[in-house]
mmCIF file of C-alpha atoms in Angstrom:
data_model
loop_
_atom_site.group_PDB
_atom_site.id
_atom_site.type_symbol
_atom_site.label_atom_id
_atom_site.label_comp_id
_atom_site.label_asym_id
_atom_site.label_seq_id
_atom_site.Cartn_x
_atom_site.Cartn_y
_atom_site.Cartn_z
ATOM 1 C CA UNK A 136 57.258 172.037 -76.001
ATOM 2 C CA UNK A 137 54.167 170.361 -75.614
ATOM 3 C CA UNK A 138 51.473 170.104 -78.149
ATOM 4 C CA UNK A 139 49.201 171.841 -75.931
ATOM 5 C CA UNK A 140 50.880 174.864 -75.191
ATOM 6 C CA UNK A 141 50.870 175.959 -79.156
ATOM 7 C CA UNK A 142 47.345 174.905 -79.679
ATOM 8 C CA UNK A 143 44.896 174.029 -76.884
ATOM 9 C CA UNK A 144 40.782 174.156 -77.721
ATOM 10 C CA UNK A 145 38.859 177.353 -75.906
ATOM 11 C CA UNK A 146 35.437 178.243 -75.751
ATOM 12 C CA UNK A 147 35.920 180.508 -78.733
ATOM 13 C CA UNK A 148 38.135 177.439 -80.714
ATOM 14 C CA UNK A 149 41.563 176.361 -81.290
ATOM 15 C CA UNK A 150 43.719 178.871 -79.766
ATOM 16 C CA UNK A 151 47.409 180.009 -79.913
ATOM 17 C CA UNK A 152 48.714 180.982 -76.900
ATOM 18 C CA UNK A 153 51.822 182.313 -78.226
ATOM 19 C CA UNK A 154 51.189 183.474 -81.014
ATOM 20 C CA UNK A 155 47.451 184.974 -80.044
ATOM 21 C CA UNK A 156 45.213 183.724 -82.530
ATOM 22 C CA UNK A 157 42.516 181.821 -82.875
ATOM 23 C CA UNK A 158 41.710 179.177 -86.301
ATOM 24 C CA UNK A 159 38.545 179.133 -87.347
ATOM 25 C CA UNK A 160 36.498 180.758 -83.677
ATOM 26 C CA UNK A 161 32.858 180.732 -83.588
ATOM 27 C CA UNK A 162 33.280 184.026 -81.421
ATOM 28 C CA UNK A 163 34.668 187.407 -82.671
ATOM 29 C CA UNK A 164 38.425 187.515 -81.771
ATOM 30 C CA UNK A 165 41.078 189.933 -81.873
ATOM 31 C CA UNK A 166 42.925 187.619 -84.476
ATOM 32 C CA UNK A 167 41.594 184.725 -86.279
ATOM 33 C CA UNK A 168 42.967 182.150 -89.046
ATOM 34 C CA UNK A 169 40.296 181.228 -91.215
ATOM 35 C CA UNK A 170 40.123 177.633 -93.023
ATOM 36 C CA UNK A 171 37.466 178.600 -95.835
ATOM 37 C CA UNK A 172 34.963 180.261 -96.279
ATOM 38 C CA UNK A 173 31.683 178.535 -95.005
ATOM 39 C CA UNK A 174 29.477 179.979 -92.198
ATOM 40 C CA UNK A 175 30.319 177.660 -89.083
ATOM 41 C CA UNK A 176 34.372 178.265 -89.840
ATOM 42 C CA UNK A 177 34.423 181.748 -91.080
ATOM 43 C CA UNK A 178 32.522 183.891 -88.796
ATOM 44 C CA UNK A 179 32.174 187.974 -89.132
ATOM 45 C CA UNK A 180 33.198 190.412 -86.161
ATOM 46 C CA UNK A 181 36.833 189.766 -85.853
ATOM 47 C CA UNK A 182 39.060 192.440 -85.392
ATOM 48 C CA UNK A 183 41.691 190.780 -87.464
ATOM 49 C CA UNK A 184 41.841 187.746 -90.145
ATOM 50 C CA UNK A 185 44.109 185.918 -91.965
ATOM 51 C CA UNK A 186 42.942 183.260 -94.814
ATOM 52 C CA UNK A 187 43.187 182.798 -98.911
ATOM 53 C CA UNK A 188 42.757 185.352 -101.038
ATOM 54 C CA UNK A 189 39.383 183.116 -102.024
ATOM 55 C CA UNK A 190 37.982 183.081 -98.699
ATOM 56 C CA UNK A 191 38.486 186.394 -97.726
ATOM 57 C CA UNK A 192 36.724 187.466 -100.981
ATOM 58 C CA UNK A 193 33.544 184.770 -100.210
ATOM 59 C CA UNK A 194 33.600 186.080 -96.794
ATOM 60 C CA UNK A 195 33.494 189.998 -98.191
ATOM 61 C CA UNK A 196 29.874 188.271 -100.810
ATOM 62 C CA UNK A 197 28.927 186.565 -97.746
ATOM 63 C CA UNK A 198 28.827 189.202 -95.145
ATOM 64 C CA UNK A 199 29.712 192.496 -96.781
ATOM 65 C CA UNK A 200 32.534 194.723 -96.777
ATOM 66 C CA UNK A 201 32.836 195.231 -93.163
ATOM 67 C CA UNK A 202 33.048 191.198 -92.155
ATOM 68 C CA UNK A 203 36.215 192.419 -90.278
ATOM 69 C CA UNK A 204 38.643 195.490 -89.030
ATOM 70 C CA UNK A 205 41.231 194.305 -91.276
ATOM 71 C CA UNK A 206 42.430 191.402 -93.423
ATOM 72 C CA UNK A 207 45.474 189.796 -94.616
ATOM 73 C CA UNK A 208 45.500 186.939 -97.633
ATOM 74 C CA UNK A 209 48.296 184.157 -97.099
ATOM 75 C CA UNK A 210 49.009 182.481 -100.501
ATOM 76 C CA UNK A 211 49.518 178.691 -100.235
ATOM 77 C CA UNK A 212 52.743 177.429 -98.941
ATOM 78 C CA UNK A 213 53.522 180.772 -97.878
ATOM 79 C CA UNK A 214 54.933 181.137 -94.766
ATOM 80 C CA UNK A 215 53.478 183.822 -92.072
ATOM 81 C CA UNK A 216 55.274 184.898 -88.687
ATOM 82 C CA UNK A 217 52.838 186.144 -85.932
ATOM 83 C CA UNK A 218 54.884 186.379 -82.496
ATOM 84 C CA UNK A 219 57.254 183.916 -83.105
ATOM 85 C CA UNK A 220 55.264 181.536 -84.411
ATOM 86 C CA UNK A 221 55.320 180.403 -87.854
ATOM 87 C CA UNK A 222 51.915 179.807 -90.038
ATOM 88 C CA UNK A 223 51.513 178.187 -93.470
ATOM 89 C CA UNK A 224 48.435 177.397 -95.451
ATOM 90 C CA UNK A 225 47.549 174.525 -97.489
ATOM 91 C CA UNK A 226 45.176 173.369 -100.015
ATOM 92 C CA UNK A 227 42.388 171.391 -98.227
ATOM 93 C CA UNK A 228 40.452 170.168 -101.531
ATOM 94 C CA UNK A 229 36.748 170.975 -99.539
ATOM 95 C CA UNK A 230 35.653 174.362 -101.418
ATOM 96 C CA UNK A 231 37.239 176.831 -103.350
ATOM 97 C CA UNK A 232 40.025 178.482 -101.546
ATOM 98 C CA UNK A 233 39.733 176.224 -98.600
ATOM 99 C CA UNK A 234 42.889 175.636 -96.813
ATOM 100 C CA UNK A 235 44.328 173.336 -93.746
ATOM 101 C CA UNK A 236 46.258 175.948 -91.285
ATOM 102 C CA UNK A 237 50.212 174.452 -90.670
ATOM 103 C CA UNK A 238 51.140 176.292 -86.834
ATOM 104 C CA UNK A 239 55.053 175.959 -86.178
ATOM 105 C CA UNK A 240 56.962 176.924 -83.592
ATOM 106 C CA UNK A 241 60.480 175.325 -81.875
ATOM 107 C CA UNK A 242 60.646 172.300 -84.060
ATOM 108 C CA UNK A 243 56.967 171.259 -83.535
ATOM 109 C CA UNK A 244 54.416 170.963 -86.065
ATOM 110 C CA UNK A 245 50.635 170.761 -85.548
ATOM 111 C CA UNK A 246 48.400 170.903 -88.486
ATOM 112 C CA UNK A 247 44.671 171.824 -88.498
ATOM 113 C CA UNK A 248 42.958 170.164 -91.579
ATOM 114 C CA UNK A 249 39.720 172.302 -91.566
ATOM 115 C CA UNK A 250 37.546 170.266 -93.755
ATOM 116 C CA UNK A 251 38.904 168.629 -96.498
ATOM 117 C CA UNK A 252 38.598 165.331 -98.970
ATOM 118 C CA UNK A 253 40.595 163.774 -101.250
ATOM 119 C CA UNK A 254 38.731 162.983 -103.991
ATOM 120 C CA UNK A 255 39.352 165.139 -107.305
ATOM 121 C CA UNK A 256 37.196 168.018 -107.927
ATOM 122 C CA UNK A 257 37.690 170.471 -110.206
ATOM 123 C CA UNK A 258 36.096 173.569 -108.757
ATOM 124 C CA UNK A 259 39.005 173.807 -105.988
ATOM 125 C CA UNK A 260 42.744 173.060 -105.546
ATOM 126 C CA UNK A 261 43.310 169.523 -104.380
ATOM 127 C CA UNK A 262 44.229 168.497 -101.033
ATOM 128 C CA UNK A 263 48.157 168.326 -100.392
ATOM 129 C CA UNK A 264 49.356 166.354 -97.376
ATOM 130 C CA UNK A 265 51.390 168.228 -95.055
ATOM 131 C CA UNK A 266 53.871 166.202 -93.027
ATOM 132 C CA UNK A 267 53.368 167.141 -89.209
ATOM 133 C CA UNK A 268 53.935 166.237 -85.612
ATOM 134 C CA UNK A 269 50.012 166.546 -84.664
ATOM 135 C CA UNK A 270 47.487 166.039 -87.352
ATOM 136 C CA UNK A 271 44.183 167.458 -85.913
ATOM 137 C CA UNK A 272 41.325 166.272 -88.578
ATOM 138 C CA UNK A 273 37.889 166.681 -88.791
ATOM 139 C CA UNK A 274 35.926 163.244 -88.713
ATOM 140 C CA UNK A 275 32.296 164.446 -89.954
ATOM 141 C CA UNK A 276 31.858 161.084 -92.059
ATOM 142 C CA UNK A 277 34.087 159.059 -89.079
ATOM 143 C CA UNK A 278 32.247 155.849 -89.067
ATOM 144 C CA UNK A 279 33.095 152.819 -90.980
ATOM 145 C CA UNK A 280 30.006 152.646 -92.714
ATOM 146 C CA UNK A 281 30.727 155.840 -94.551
ATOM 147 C CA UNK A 282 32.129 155.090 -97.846
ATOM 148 C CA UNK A 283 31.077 157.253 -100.753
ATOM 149 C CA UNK A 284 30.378 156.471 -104.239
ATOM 150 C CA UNK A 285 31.521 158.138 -107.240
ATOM 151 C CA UNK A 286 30.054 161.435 -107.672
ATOM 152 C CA UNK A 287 30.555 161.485 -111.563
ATOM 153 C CA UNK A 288 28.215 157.937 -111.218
ATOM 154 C CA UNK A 289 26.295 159.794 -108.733
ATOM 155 C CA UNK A 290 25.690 162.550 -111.269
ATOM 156 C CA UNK A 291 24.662 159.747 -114.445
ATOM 157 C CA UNK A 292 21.957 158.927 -111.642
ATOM 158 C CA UNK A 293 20.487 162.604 -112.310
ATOM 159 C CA UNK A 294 20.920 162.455 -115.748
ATOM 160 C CA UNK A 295 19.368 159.313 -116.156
ATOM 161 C CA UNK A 296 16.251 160.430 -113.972
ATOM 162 C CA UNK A 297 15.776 163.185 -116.625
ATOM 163 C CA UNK A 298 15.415 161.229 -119.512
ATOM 164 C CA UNK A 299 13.335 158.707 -117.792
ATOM 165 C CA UNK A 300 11.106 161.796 -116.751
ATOM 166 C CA UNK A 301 11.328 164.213 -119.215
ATOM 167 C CA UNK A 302 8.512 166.600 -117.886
ATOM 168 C CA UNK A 303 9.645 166.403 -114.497
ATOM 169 C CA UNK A 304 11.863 169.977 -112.992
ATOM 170 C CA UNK A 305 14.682 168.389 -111.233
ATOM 171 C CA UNK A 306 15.296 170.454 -108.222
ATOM 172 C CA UNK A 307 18.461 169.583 -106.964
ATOM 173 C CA UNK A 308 19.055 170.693 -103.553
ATOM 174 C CA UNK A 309 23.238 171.871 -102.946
ATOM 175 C CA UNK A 310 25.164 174.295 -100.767
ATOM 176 C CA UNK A 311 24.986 177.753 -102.078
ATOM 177 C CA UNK A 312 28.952 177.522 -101.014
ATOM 178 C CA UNK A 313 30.972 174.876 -102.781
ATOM 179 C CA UNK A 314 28.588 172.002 -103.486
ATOM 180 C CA UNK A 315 26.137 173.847 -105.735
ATOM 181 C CA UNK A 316 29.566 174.785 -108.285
ATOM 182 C CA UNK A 317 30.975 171.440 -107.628
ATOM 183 C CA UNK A 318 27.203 169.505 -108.733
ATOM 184 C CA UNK A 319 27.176 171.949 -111.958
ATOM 185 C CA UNK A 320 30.617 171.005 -112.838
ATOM 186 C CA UNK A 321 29.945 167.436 -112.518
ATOM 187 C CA UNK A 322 26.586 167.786 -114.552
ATOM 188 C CA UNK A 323 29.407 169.726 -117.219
ATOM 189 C CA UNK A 324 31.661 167.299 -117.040
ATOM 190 C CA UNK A 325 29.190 164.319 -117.951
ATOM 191 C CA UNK A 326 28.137 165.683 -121.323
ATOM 192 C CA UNK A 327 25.008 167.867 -119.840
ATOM 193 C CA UNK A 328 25.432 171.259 -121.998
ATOM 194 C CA UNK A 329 22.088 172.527 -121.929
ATOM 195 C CA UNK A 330 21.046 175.847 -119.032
ATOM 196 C CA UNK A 331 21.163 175.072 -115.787
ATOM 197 C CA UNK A 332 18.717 177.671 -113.712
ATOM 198 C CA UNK A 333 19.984 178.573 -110.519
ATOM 199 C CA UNK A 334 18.218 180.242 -107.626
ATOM 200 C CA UNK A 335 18.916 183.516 -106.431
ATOM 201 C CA UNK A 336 20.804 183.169 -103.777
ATOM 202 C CA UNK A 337 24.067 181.171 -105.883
ATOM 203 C CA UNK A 338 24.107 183.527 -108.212
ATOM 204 C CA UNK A 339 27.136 185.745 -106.987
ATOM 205 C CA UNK A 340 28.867 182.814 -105.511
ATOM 206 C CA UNK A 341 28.636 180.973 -109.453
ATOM 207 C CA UNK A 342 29.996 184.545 -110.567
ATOM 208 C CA UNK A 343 32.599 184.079 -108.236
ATOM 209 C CA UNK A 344 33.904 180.758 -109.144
ATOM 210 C CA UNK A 345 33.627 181.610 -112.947
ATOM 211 C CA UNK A 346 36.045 184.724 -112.419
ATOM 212 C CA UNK A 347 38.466 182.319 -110.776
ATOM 213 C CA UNK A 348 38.335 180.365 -113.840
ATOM 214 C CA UNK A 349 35.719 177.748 -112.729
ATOM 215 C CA UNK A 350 33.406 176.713 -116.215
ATOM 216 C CA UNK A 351 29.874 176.303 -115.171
ATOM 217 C CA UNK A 352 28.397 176.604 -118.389
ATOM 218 C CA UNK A 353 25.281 178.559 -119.252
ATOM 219 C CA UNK A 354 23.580 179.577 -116.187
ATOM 220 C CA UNK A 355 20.142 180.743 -115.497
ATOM 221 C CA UNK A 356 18.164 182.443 -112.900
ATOM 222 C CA UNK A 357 15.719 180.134 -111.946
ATOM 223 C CA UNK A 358 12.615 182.720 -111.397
ATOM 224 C CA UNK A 359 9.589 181.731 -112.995
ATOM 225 C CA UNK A 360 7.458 185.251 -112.800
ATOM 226 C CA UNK A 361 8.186 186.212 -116.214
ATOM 227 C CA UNK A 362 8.907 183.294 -117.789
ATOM 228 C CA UNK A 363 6.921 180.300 -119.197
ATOM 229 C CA UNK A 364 6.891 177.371 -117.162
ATOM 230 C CA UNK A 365 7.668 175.218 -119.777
ATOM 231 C CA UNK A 366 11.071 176.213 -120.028
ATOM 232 C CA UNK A 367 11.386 174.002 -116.445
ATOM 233 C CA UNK A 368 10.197 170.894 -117.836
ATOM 234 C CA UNK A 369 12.702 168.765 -117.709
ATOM 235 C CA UNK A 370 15.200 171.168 -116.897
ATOM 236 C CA UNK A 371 17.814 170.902 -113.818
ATOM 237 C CA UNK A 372 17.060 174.180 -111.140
ATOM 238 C CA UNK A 373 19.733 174.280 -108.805
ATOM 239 C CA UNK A 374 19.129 175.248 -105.430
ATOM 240 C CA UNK A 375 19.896 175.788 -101.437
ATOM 241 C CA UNK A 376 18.522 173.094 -99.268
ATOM 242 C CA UNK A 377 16.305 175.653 -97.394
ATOM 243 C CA UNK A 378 14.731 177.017 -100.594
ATOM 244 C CA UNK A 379 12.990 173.611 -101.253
ATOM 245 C CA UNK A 380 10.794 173.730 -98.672
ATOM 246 C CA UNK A 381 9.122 177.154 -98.914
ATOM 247 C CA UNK A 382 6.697 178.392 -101.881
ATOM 248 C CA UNK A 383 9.390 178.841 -104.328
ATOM 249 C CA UNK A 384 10.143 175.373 -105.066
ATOM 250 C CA UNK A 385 6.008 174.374 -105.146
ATOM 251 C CA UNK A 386 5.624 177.023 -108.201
ATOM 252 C CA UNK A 387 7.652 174.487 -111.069
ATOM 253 C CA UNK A 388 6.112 171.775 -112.649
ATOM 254 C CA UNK A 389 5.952 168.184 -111.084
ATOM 255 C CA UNK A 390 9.301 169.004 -109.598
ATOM 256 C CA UNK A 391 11.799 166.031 -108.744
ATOM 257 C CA UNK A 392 13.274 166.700 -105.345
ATOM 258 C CA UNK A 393 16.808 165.589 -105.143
ATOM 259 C CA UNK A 394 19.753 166.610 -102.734
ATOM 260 C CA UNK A 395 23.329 166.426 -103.227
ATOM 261 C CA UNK A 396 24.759 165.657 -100.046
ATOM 262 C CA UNK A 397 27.336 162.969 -97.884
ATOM 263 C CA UNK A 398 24.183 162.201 -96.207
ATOM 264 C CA UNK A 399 22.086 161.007 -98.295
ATOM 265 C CA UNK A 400 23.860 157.515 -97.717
ATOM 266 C CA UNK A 401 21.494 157.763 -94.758
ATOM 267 C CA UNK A 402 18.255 156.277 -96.035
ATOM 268 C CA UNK A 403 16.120 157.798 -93.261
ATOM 269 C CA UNK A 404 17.477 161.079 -93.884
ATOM 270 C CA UNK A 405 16.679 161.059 -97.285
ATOM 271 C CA UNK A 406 13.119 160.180 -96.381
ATOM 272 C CA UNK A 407 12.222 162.243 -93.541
ATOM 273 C CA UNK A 408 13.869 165.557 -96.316
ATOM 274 C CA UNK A 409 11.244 163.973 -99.013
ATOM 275 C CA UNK A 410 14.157 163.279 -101.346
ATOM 276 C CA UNK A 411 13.020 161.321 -104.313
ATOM 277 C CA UNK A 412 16.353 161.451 -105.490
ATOM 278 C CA UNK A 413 19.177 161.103 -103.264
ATOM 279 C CA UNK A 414 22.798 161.874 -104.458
ATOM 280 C CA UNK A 415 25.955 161.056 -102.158
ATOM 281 C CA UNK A 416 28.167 163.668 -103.455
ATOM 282 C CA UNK A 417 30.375 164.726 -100.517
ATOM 283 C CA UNK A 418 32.597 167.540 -100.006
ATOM 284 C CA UNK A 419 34.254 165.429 -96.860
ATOM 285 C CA UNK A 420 36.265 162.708 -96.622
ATOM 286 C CA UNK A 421 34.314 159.655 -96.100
ATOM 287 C CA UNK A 422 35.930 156.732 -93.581
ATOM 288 C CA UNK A 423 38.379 155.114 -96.023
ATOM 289 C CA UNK A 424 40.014 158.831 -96.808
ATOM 290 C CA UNK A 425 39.933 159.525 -93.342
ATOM 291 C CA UNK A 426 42.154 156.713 -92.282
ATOM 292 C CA UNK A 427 44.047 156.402 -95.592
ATOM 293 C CA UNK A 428 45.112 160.073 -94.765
ATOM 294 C CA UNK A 429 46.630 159.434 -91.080
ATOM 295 C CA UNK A 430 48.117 156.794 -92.374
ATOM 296 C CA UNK A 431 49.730 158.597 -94.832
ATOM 297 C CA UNK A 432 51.189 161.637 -92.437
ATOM 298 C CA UNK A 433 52.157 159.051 -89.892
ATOM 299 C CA UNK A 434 51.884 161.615 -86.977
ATOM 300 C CA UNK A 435 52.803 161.383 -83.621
ATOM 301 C CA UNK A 436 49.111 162.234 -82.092
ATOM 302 C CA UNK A 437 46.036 162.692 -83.833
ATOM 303 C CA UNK A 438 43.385 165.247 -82.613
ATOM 304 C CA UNK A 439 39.585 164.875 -83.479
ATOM 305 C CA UNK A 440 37.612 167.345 -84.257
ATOM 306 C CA UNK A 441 33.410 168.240 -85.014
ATOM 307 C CA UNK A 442 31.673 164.713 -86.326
ATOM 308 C CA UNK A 443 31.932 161.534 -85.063
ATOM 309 C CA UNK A 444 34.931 161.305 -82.900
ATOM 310 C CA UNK A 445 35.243 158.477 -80.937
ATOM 311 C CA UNK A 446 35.538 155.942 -83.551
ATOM 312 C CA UNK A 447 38.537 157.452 -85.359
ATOM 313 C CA UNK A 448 40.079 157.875 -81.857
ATOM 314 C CA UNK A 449 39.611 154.034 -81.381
ATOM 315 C CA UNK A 450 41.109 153.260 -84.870
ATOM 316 C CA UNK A 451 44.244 155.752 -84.185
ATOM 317 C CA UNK A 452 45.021 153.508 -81.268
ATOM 318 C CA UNK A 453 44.583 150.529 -82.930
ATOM 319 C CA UNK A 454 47.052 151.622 -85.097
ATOM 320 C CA UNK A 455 49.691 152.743 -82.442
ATOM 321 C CA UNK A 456 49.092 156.553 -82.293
ATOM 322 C CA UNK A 457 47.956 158.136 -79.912
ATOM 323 C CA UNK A 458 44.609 160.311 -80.235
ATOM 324 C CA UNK A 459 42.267 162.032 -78.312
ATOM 325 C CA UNK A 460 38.518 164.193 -78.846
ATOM 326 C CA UNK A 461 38.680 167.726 -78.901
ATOM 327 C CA UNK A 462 35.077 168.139 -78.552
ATOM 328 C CA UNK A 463 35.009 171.386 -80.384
ATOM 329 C CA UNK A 464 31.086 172.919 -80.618
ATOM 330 C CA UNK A 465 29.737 175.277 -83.124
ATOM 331 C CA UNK A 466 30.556 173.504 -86.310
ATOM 332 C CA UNK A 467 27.721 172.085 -88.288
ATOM 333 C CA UNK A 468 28.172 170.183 -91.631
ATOM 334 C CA UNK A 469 26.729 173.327 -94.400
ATOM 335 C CA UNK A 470 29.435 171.860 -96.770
ATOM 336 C CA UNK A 471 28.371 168.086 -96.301
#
């Protein structure tokens, strides 16, 4: 059997002939495979999905009760038969119950890594490597230039802007999925103890991640109505991207814009965002991870997938294995 004819990319995304699924489609389906739980993988509308335990539950906080007609969790290393063909998931290491798909079927092996990274991180399982015939990886940070610092130095960075400004509100701008827990943790994890305020709209995912046994700490809401404003000098407020550039954000006191993010290795990003503080904290792999990983599974093909493509492709054949695009649209980087 060729590759192809288990997994092939459609308008809707990766599909499964044979076994009639779809991983991860930006269209409703009839039957989908979900990687985890952020907004350009894990759509609502399809009739029937399959994912972690974790993601089906962020999907239910994300887009209510009816996201689909019917669900089924899949446990890690379990394995799943759907016509004949067998399905496995696997921890990815990008948010909390993020997975990489496993699709078997006559002896051949293709796995889909969703997103993923390597680097530890407390708020999810880490990424396992799963020995395959086609790896098909996402390449969001595929450039060499890409390689990411520590995000526990990353995170003394913020802590040492707050005692050099003391009266300053740190806004710190993170992914209400994944990136906002994973900054908290880190902040834990260095030695910050005191309340971290949190907008709105993290609250139930933080509530999630605690009752998976996730320690954020004390948390806050970060609404300023009926409170004094003094309380936010100095303080770290934790926030979505988007919610730094409306009203809300203007109302603290000589707030310190800073964004946790893969991209804020871009300088120019950083600037045109009006990030005083950038911090490269990245829930991808970054270019070393990326090739360290293929080289790793030693697979027969690679296939890449949404970010920069072409100059993994070029590296895989440097190496002796073949690769190819996929040239997959609808996936942005929410989780960067």
């Amino acid at each position: 059997m060729r590759p192809d004819q288990l997994l092939y990319p459609a308008p809707e995304g990766l599909f499964c002939p044979i076994g009639g699924f779809y991983i991860d489609p930006v269209q409703p389906v009839e039957r989908a495979l979900v990687t985890h739980g952020h907004s350009d993988h894990a759509r609502s509308g399809h009739g029937r999905v399959l994912a972690t335990r974790q993601t089906l539950d962020i999907m239910r906080i994300r887009y209510g009760d009816d996201f689909a007609g019917s669900e089924q969790a899949a446990a890690f290393g379990e394995e799943v038969t759907i016509n004949g063909v067998k399905v496995q998931f696997y921890p990815a290491g990008h948010v909390l119950g993020s997975a990489q798909i496993a699709v078997e079927k006559d002896g051949l092996r293709i796995v889909v890594s969703g997103d993923y990274k390597r680097r530890p991180d407390p708020t999810c399982e880490a990424y396992v490597p799963v020995p395959c015939d086609v790896f098909i990886t996402e390449a969001t940070f595929g450039l060499p230039v890409f390689h990411h610092p520590d995000p526990l130095a990353e995170t003394r960075k913020l802590l040492a802007s707050l005692r050099q400004f003391p009266e300053r509100t740190h806004l710190v701008g993170a992914y209400a999925l994944g990136k906002a827990q994973r900054v908290i943790r880190l902040l834990r994890d260095a030695g910050y103890d005191k309340p971290i305020y949190i907008h709105g709209a993290l609250e139930t995912l933080c509530d999630y991640y605690v009752s998976q046994g996730i320690a954020l700490g004390e948390l806050k809401p970060a609404t300023i109505e009926s409170r004094d404003q003094s309380i936010f000098h100095g303080a770290v407020v934790v926030g979505p991207p988007s919610a730094f550039q409306d009203r809300w954000a203007r109302r603290f006191h000589d707030p310190l814009p800073a964004f946790a993010s893969g991209w804020m290795m871009v300088r120019q990003r950083a600037k045109q965002l009006g990030v005083e503080l950038p911090l490269v904290i990245s829930d991808h792999c970054d270019w070393p991870e990326l090739t360290e990983t293929i080289s790793d599974l030693k697979p027969s093909e690679v296939w890449v997938t949404h970010g920069r493509e072409e100059a993994l492709v070029r590296w895989c054949e440097l190496q002796g294995i073949a690769a190819k695009p996929l040239h997959l649209i609808g996936y942005e980087d929410e989780g960067d």
